Amino acid sequence: MKILAIIPARGGSKGVPRKNSKILNGKPLLQYTFEAAQNSKLLTDIILSSEDSEIIEVADMMGLKVPFIRPQELATDTASSIDVVLHAIDYMENQGFFYDAVCLLQPSSPFRESGFIDKAIEKFISQKSDSMLSVLKVPHEFNPHWVFEQDKNGNLKIATGEKEIIKRRQDLPSAYYRDGSVYITKIDVLKNQKSFYGNSIGYIESDSNYSCNIDTMSDWELAEKKALELNNK
């Protein structure tokens, strides 16, 4: 299976200015994700999608391919990730490169267990699902069966629509949330459904020791501590 890894990195980060090229424990944030992709044996090609000259220069220095400059309209706060990915697919196909699936690797989730990308790809191939997401388990206190939402009268109702709440933690079904580390999706699902998920969503659990999603300066400070911890393992 031919899989294109796309690393999206725009220059206009608001929560952490210049986030993707900012130095985290001695190297640019972008480099963590590129190194994880480089260690994969199952990715066919790895490319950067960016509109920012500084980020592109950093990518060039580390040997990350930059086949195009992302259009400015796809680098705004309101631009969707799916449109960014579809633009990359269209460009590569116009250059004669065709793939079966895309692996989206976000720099904002910099830490990945060694070999994790290939584990996700192997499971994606064996399950033959439309997509494969990296996830973490939802803590039981936040399980959707224990979460309430407001009804039209301003009262609370169980978010899952059940009349009675599940009383025992042991009876709660497992629930998961996306950790942002890996998204793998078939090309035809991306094109035809304009979705990262499709009709059958496979999942792989991440190691929570590597979990980190950088959106704010507080997240960045936590990432600095985690980078030191992982280096000392």
PDB file of C-alpha atoms in Angstrom:
ATOM      1  CA  MET A   1       0.000   0.000   0.000  1.00  0.00           C
ATOM      2  CA  LYS A   2       1.311   3.437  -0.956  1.00  0.00           C
ATOM      3  CA  ILE A   3       0.881   5.953   1.845  1.00  0.00           C
ATOM      4  CA  LEU A   4       1.630   9.668   1.682  1.00  0.00           C
ATOM      5  CA  ALA A   5       2.565  11.283   4.995  1.00  0.00           C
ATOM      6  CA  ILE A   6       1.532  14.936   5.146  1.00  0.00           C
ATOM      7  CA  ILE A   7       2.919  17.178   7.883  1.00  0.00           C
ATOM      8  CA  PRO A   8       0.824  20.386   7.986  1.00  0.00           C
ATOM      9  CA  ALA A   9       2.600  23.397   9.459  1.00  0.00           C
ATOM     10  CA  ARG A  10       1.295  26.899   8.914  1.00  0.00           C
ATOM     11  CA  GLY A  11       2.982  30.006  10.212  1.00  0.00           C
ATOM     12  CA  GLY A  12       0.031  31.753  11.824  1.00  0.00           C
ATOM     13  CA  SER A  13      -0.273  29.937  15.147  1.00  0.00           C
ATOM     14  CA  LYS A  14      -2.047  32.161  17.680  1.00  0.00           C
ATOM     15  CA  GLY A  15      -1.754  30.230  20.966  1.00  0.00           C
ATOM     16  CA  VAL A  16       2.010  29.725  20.595  1.00  0.00           C
ATOM     17  CA  PRO A  17       3.447  32.251  18.107  1.00  0.00           C
ATOM     18  CA  ARG A  18       5.727  30.677  15.469  1.00  0.00           C
ATOM     19  CA  LYS A  19       4.974  27.315  17.082  1.00  0.00           C
ATOM     20  CA  ASN A  20       6.053  24.970  14.306  1.00  0.00           C
ATOM     21  CA  SER A  21       9.556  26.420  13.993  1.00  0.00           C
ATOM     22  CA  LYS A  22       9.935  27.278  17.697  1.00  0.00           C
ATOM     23  CA  ILE A  23      12.768  25.440  19.472  1.00  0.00           C
ATOM     24  CA  LEU A  24      11.613  22.746  21.893  1.00  0.00           C
ATOM     25  CA  ASN A  25      14.422  21.237  23.954  1.00  0.00           C
ATOM     26  CA  GLY A  26      17.062  21.949  21.345  1.00  0.00           C
ATOM     27  CA  LYS A  27      15.240  21.386  18.057  1.00  0.00           C
ATOM     28  CA  PRO A  28      12.307  22.845  16.103  1.00  0.00           C
ATOM     29  CA  LEU A  29       8.905  21.453  17.052  1.00  0.00           C
ATOM     30  CA  LEU A  30       8.445  20.328  13.445  1.00  0.00           C
ATOM     31  CA  GLN A  31      11.508  18.085  13.667  1.00  0.00           C
ATOM     32  CA  TYR A  32       9.962  15.739  16.264  1.00  0.00           C
ATOM     33  CA  THR A  33       7.189  14.725  13.873  1.00  0.00           C
ATOM     34  CA  PHE A  34       9.505  14.480  10.877  1.00  0.00           C
ATOM     35  CA  GLU A  35      11.889  12.190  12.776  1.00  0.00           C
ATOM     36  CA  ALA A  36       8.993   9.947  13.792  1.00  0.00           C
ATOM     37  CA  ALA A  37       7.899   9.763  10.138  1.00  0.00           C
ATOM     38  CA  GLN A  38      11.450   9.056   8.980  1.00  0.00           C
ATOM     39  CA  ASN A  39      11.608   6.072  11.331  1.00  0.00           C
ATOM     40  CA  SER A  40       8.599   4.508   9.610  1.00  0.00           C
ATOM     41  CA  LYS A  41       9.260   1.670   7.201  1.00  0.00           C
ATOM     42  CA  LEU A  42       5.744   1.768   5.728  1.00  0.00           C
ATOM     43  CA  LEU A  43       5.329   5.393   4.637  1.00  0.00           C
ATOM     44  CA  THR A  44       5.957   5.848   0.913  1.00  0.00           C
ATOM     45  CA  ASP A  45       6.673   9.603   0.922  1.00  0.00           C
ATOM     46  CA  ILE A  46       6.794  12.362   3.538  1.00  0.00           C
ATOM     47  CA  ILE A  47       5.990  15.959   2.621  1.00  0.00           C
ATOM     48  CA  LEU A  48       5.396  19.297   4.312  1.00  0.00           C
ATOM     49  CA  SER A  49       2.415  21.523   3.566  1.00  0.00           C
ATOM     50  CA  SER A  50       3.154  25.132   4.550  1.00  0.00           C
ATOM     51  CA  GLU A  51       2.774  28.676   3.295  1.00  0.00           C
ATOM     52  CA  ASP A  52       5.471  30.072   5.604  1.00  0.00           C
ATOM     53  CA  SER A  53       8.967  30.800   4.272  1.00  0.00           C
ATOM     54  CA  GLU A  54      10.661  30.347   7.662  1.00  0.00           C
ATOM     55  CA  ILE A  55       9.034  26.965   8.256  1.00  0.00           C
ATOM     56  CA  ILE A  56       9.906  25.886   4.703  1.00  0.00           C
ATOM     57  CA  GLU A  57      13.529  26.918   5.303  1.00  0.00           C
ATOM     58  CA  VAL A  58      13.617  24.881   8.525  1.00  0.00           C
ATOM     59  CA  ALA A  59      12.127  21.895   6.665  1.00  0.00           C
ATOM     60  CA  ASP A  60      14.721  22.207   3.881  1.00  0.00           C
ATOM     61  CA  MET A  61      17.540  22.218   6.449  1.00  0.00           C
ATOM     62  CA  MET A  62      16.338  18.965   7.998  1.00  0.00           C
ATOM     63  CA  GLY A  63      15.701  17.269   4.634  1.00  0.00           C
ATOM     64  CA  LEU A  64      11.889  17.318   4.729  1.00  0.00           C
ATOM     65  CA  LYS A  65      10.445  17.522   1.215  1.00  0.00           C
ATOM     66  CA  VAL A  66       8.477  20.688   0.381  1.00  0.00           C
ATOM     67  CA  PRO A  67       6.987  20.050  -3.080  1.00  0.00           C
ATOM     68  CA  PHE A  68       4.782  23.163  -3.081  1.00  0.00           C
ATOM     69  CA  ILE A  69       3.913  26.329  -1.190  1.00  0.00           C
ATOM     70  CA  ARG A  70       0.476  26.087   0.353  1.00  0.00           C
ATOM     71  CA  PRO A  71      -1.971  28.752  -0.923  1.00  0.00           C
ATOM     72  CA  GLN A  72      -2.589  31.543   1.567  1.00  0.00           C
ATOM     73  CA  GLU A  73      -6.337  30.856   1.651  1.00  0.00           C
ATOM     74  CA  LEU A  74      -5.522  27.407   3.061  1.00  0.00           C
ATOM     75  CA  ALA A  75      -3.360  28.861   5.832  1.00  0.00           C
ATOM     76  CA  THR A  76      -5.967  30.925   7.699  1.00  0.00           C
ATOM     77  CA  ASP A  77      -7.588  30.189  11.067  1.00  0.00           C
ATOM     78  CA  THR A  78     -10.747  29.112   9.253  1.00  0.00           C
ATOM     79  CA  ALA A  79      -9.132  26.852   6.650  1.00  0.00           C
ATOM     80  CA  SER A  80     -10.081  23.205   7.157  1.00  0.00           C
ATOM     81  CA  SER A  81      -7.555  20.397   7.493  1.00  0.00           C
ATOM     82  CA  ILE A  82      -9.433  18.346   4.907  1.00  0.00           C
ATOM     83  CA  ASP A  83      -8.966  21.087   2.287  1.00  0.00           C
ATOM     84  CA  VAL A  84      -5.252  21.265   3.123  1.00  0.00           C
ATOM     85  CA  VAL A  85      -4.925  17.514   2.600  1.00  0.00           C
ATOM     86  CA  LEU A  86      -6.972  17.506  -0.619  1.00  0.00           C
ATOM     87  CA  HIS A  87      -4.772  20.286  -2.011  1.00  0.00           C
ATOM     88  CA  ALA A  88      -1.662  18.190  -1.286  1.00  0.00           C
ATOM     89  CA  ILE A  89      -3.198  15.097  -2.899  1.00  0.00           C
ATOM     90  CA  ASP A  90      -4.199  17.044  -6.023  1.00  0.00           C
ATOM     91  CA  TYR A  91      -0.734  18.553  -6.340  1.00  0.00           C
ATOM     92  CA  MET A  92       1.054  15.218  -5.979  1.00  0.00           C
ATOM     93  CA  GLU A  93      -1.283  13.496  -8.446  1.00  0.00           C
ATOM     94  CA  ASN A  94      -0.710  16.278 -10.971  1.00  0.00           C
ATOM     95  CA  GLN A  95       3.000  15.502 -10.632  1.00  0.00           C
ATOM     96  CA  GLY A  96       2.328  11.816 -11.326  1.00  0.00           C
ATOM     97  CA  PHE A  97       2.426  10.498  -7.740  1.00  0.00           C
ATOM     98  CA  PHE A  98      -0.558   8.404  -6.657  1.00  0.00           C
ATOM     99  CA  TYR A  99      -1.286   6.897  -3.255  1.00  0.00           C
ATOM    100  CA  ASP A 100      -3.794   4.605  -1.579  1.00  0.00           C
ATOM    101  CA  ALA A 101      -3.979   6.507   1.707  1.00  0.00           C
ATOM    102  CA  VAL A 102      -2.802   9.592   3.556  1.00  0.00           C
ATOM    103  CA  CYS A 103      -1.198   9.630   6.988  1.00  0.00           C
ATOM    104  CA  LEU A 104      -1.689  13.053   8.574  1.00  0.00           C
ATOM    105  CA  LEU A 105       0.956  13.810  11.202  1.00  0.00           C
ATOM    106  CA  GLN A 106       0.405  17.000  13.185  1.00  0.00           C
ATOM    107  CA  PRO A 107       3.478  18.746  14.647  1.00  0.00           C
ATOM    108  CA  SER A 108       1.346  19.927  17.582  1.00  0.00           C
ATOM    109  CA  SER A 109       1.473  16.318  18.854  1.00  0.00           C
ATOM    110  CA  PRO A 110       5.263  15.948  18.767  1.00  0.00           C
ATOM    111  CA  PHE A 111       5.883  12.809  20.823  1.00  0.00           C
ATOM    112  CA  ARG A 112       5.166   9.338  19.463  1.00  0.00           C
ATOM    113  CA  GLU A 113       6.253   5.984  20.782  1.00  0.00           C
ATOM    114  CA  SER A 114       8.969   4.386  18.633  1.00  0.00           C
ATOM    115  CA  GLY A 115       7.338   2.374  15.851  1.00  0.00           C
ATOM    116  CA  PHE A 116       3.866   3.721  16.623  1.00  0.00           C
ATOM    117  CA  ILE A 117       3.197   5.041  13.107  1.00  0.00           C
ATOM    118  CA  ASP A 118       3.930   1.626  11.575  1.00  0.00           C
ATOM    119  CA  LYS A 119       1.779  -0.124  14.179  1.00  0.00           C
ATOM    120  CA  ALA A 120      -1.094   2.146  13.156  1.00  0.00           C
ATOM    121  CA  ILE A 121      -0.491   1.480   9.452  1.00  0.00           C
ATOM    122  CA  GLU A 122      -0.317  -2.283   9.992  1.00  0.00           C
ATOM    123  CA  LYS A 123      -3.620  -2.240  11.867  1.00  0.00           C
ATOM    124  CA  PHE A 124      -5.176  -0.011   9.195  1.00  0.00           C
ATOM    125  CA  ILE A 125      -4.163  -2.468   6.472  1.00  0.00           C
ATOM    126  CA  SER A 126      -5.226  -5.590   8.355  1.00  0.00           C
ATOM    127  CA  GLN A 127      -8.623  -4.207   9.406  1.00  0.00           C
ATOM    128  CA  LYS A 128      -9.348  -2.745   5.969  1.00  0.00           C
ATOM    129  CA  SER A 129     -11.169   0.160   7.619  1.00  0.00           C
ATOM    130  CA  ASP A 130     -11.736   3.525   5.940  1.00  0.00           C
ATOM    131  CA  SER A 131      -9.571   5.230   8.543  1.00  0.00           C
ATOM    132  CA  MET A 132      -7.356   4.652  11.555  1.00  0.00           C
ATOM    133  CA  LEU A 133      -7.154   7.139  14.443  1.00  0.00           C
ATOM    134  CA  SER A 134      -4.804   7.294  17.373  1.00  0.00           C
ATOM    135  CA  VAL A 135      -6.814   7.656  20.573  1.00  0.00           C
ATOM    136  CA  LEU A 136      -6.634   7.733  24.342  1.00  0.00           C
ATOM    137  CA  LYS A 137      -9.210   6.303  26.699  1.00  0.00           C
ATOM    138  CA  VAL A 138     -11.656   8.797  28.243  1.00  0.00           C
ATOM    139  CA  PRO A 139     -11.330   8.844  32.068  1.00  0.00           C
ATOM    140  CA  HIS A 140     -14.427   7.271  33.607  1.00  0.00           C
ATOM    141  CA  GLU A 141     -15.583  10.525  35.215  1.00  0.00           C
ATOM    142  CA  PHE A 142     -15.845  12.077  31.734  1.00  0.00           C
ATOM    143  CA  ASN A 143     -17.425   9.046  30.051  1.00  0.00           C
ATOM    144  CA  PRO A 144     -20.311  10.245  27.810  1.00  0.00           C
ATOM    145  CA  HIS A 145     -22.736   8.029  29.767  1.00  0.00           C
ATOM    146  CA  TRP A 146     -21.928  10.141  32.845  1.00  0.00           C
ATOM    147  CA  VAL A 147     -21.985  13.492  31.036  1.00  0.00           C
ATOM    148  CA  PHE A 148     -25.026  15.790  31.091  1.00  0.00           C
ATOM    149  CA  GLU A 149     -26.152  18.386  28.581  1.00  0.00           C
ATOM    150  CA  GLN A 150     -28.821  21.052  28.738  1.00  0.00           C
ATOM    151  CA  ASP A 151     -32.266  20.347  27.327  1.00  0.00           C
ATOM    152  CA  LYS A 152     -34.615  22.916  25.754  1.00  0.00           C
ATOM    153  CA  ASN A 153     -36.076  23.764  29.186  1.00  0.00           C
ATOM    154  CA  GLY A 154     -32.705  24.507  30.715  1.00  0.00           C
ATOM    155  CA  ASN A 155     -32.602  21.261  32.687  1.00  0.00           C
ATOM    156  CA  LEU A 156     -29.995  18.536  32.442  1.00  0.00           C
ATOM    157  CA  LYS A 157     -30.313  15.283  30.528  1.00  0.00           C
ATOM    158  CA  ILE A 158     -27.859  12.436  30.040  1.00  0.00           C
ATOM    159  CA  ALA A 159     -25.826  13.250  26.920  1.00  0.00           C
ATOM    160  CA  THR A 160     -26.245   9.743  25.466  1.00  0.00           C
ATOM    161  CA  GLY A 161     -30.060  10.001  25.629  1.00  0.00           C
ATOM    162  CA  GLU A 162     -30.524   7.301  28.257  1.00  0.00           C
ATOM    163  CA  LYS A 163     -33.269   7.709  30.855  1.00  0.00           C
ATOM    164  CA  GLU A 164     -31.301   6.150  33.703  1.00  0.00           C
ATOM    165  CA  ILE A 165     -27.642   6.750  34.443  1.00  0.00           C
ATOM    166  CA  ILE A 166     -25.233   3.814  34.565  1.00  0.00           C
ATOM    167  CA  LYS A 167     -24.539   3.502  38.257  1.00  0.00           C
ATOM    168  CA  ARG A 168     -21.318   1.512  38.426  1.00  0.00           C
ATOM    169  CA  ARG A 169     -18.013   2.567  36.888  1.00  0.00           C
ATOM    170  CA  GLN A 170     -17.342  -1.069  36.013  1.00  0.00           C
ATOM    171  CA  ASP A 171     -20.443  -1.124  33.781  1.00  0.00           C
ATOM    172  CA  LEU A 172     -19.407   1.864  31.665  1.00  0.00           C
ATOM    173  CA  PRO A 173     -18.477   1.012  28.064  1.00  0.00           C
ATOM    174  CA  SER A 174     -15.012   2.167  27.014  1.00  0.00           C
ATOM    175  CA  ALA A 175     -14.924   5.566  25.365  1.00  0.00           C
ATOM    176  CA  TYR A 176     -12.064   7.196  23.478  1.00  0.00           C
ATOM    177  CA  TYR A 177     -10.945  10.613  22.263  1.00  0.00           C
ATOM    178  CA  ARG A 178      -8.583  11.563  19.440  1.00  0.00           C
ATOM    179  CA  ASP A 179      -5.113  12.432  20.685  1.00  0.00           C
ATOM    180  CA  GLY A 180      -4.022  14.085  17.402  1.00  0.00           C
ATOM    181  CA  SER A 181      -0.945  11.917  16.884  1.00  0.00           C
ATOM    182  CA  VAL A 182      -1.934   9.890  13.786  1.00  0.00           C
ATOM    183  CA  TYR A 183      -4.778  10.036  11.251  1.00  0.00           C
ATOM    184  CA  ILE A 184      -4.725   7.534   8.380  1.00  0.00           C
ATOM    185  CA  THR A 185      -7.441   7.685   5.715  1.00  0.00           C
ATOM    186  CA  LYS A 186      -8.032   6.082   2.330  1.00  0.00           C
ATOM    187  CA  ILE A 187      -7.599   8.490  -0.572  1.00  0.00           C
ATOM    188  CA  ASP A 188     -11.034   7.747  -2.042  1.00  0.00           C
ATOM    189  CA  VAL A 189     -12.697   8.502   1.319  1.00  0.00           C
ATOM    190  CA  LEU A 190     -10.876  11.827   1.520  1.00  0.00           C
ATOM    191  CA  LYS A 191     -11.889  12.713  -2.029  1.00  0.00           C
ATOM    192  CA  ASN A 192     -15.450  11.399  -2.169  1.00  0.00           C
ATOM    193  CA  GLN A 193     -16.648  11.978   1.392  1.00  0.00           C
ATOM    194  CA  LYS A 194     -14.322  14.874   2.279  1.00  0.00           C
ATOM    195  CA  SER A 195     -13.825  13.169   5.607  1.00  0.00           C
ATOM    196  CA  PHE A 196     -10.928  11.839   7.658  1.00  0.00           C
ATOM    197  CA  TYR A 197     -13.177   9.095   9.050  1.00  0.00           C
ATOM    198  CA  GLY A 198     -15.368   7.442   6.428  1.00  0.00           C
ATOM    199  CA  ASN A 199     -17.863   4.736   7.334  1.00  0.00           C
ATOM    200  CA  SER A 200     -15.551   2.426   9.276  1.00  0.00           C
ATOM    201  CA  ILE A 201     -13.208   4.026  11.818  1.00  0.00           C
ATOM    202  CA  GLY A 202     -10.387   1.907  13.163  1.00  0.00           C
ATOM    203  CA  TYR A 203      -8.450   2.998  16.214  1.00  0.00           C
ATOM    204  CA  ILE A 204      -5.168   2.398  17.963  1.00  0.00           C
ATOM    205  CA  GLU A 205      -4.471   3.421  21.541  1.00  0.00           C
ATOM    206  CA  SER A 206      -1.504   5.705  22.111  1.00  0.00           C
ATOM    207  CA  ASP A 207       0.827   5.396  25.064  1.00  0.00           C
ATOM    208  CA  SER A 208      -0.359   8.109  27.454  1.00  0.00           C
ATOM    209  CA  ASN A 209       3.266   8.770  28.475  1.00  0.00           C
ATOM    210  CA  TYR A 210       3.760  10.358  25.034  1.00  0.00           C
ATOM    211  CA  SER A 211       0.499  12.284  24.990  1.00  0.00           C
ATOM    212  CA  CYS A 212       0.929  15.996  24.315  1.00  0.00           C
ATOM    213  CA  ASN A 213      -1.111  18.440  22.248  1.00  0.00           C
ATOM    214  CA  ILE A 214       0.321  21.951  22.020  1.00  0.00           C
ATOM    215  CA  ASP A 215      -2.220  24.752  21.585  1.00  0.00           C
ATOM    216  CA  THR A 216      -1.256  27.227  24.330  1.00  0.00           C
ATOM    217  CA  MET A 217       1.862  28.451  26.126  1.00  0.00           C
ATOM    218  CA  SER A 218       0.877  26.293  29.095  1.00  0.00           C
ATOM    219  CA  ASP A 219       0.876  23.292  26.753  1.00  0.00           C
ATOM    220  CA  TRP A 220       4.308  24.343  25.508  1.00  0.00           C
ATOM    221  CA  GLU A 221       5.689  24.435  29.047  1.00  0.00           C
ATOM    222  CA  LEU A 222       4.323  20.942  29.681  1.00  0.00           C
ATOM    223  CA  ALA A 223       5.870  19.778  26.397  1.00  0.00           C
ATOM    224  CA  GLU A 224       9.271  21.081  27.503  1.00  0.00           C
ATOM    225  CA  LYS A 225       9.039  18.997  30.680  1.00  0.00           C
ATOM    226  CA  LYS A 226       7.862  15.933  28.759  1.00  0.00           C
ATOM    227  CA  ALA A 227      10.673  16.278  26.210  1.00  0.00           C
ATOM    228  CA  LEU A 228      13.202  16.183  29.044  1.00  0.00           C
ATOM    229  CA  GLU A 229      11.481  13.188  30.637  1.00  0.00           C
ATOM    230  CA  LEU A 230      11.451  11.239  27.376  1.00  0.00           C
ATOM    231  CA  ASN A 231      15.086  12.061  26.671  1.00  0.00           C
ATOM    232  CA  ASN A 232      16.023  10.634  30.057  1.00  0.00           C
ATOM    233  CA  LYS A 233      14.118   7.347  29.590  1.00  0.00           C
TER     234      LYS A 233
END
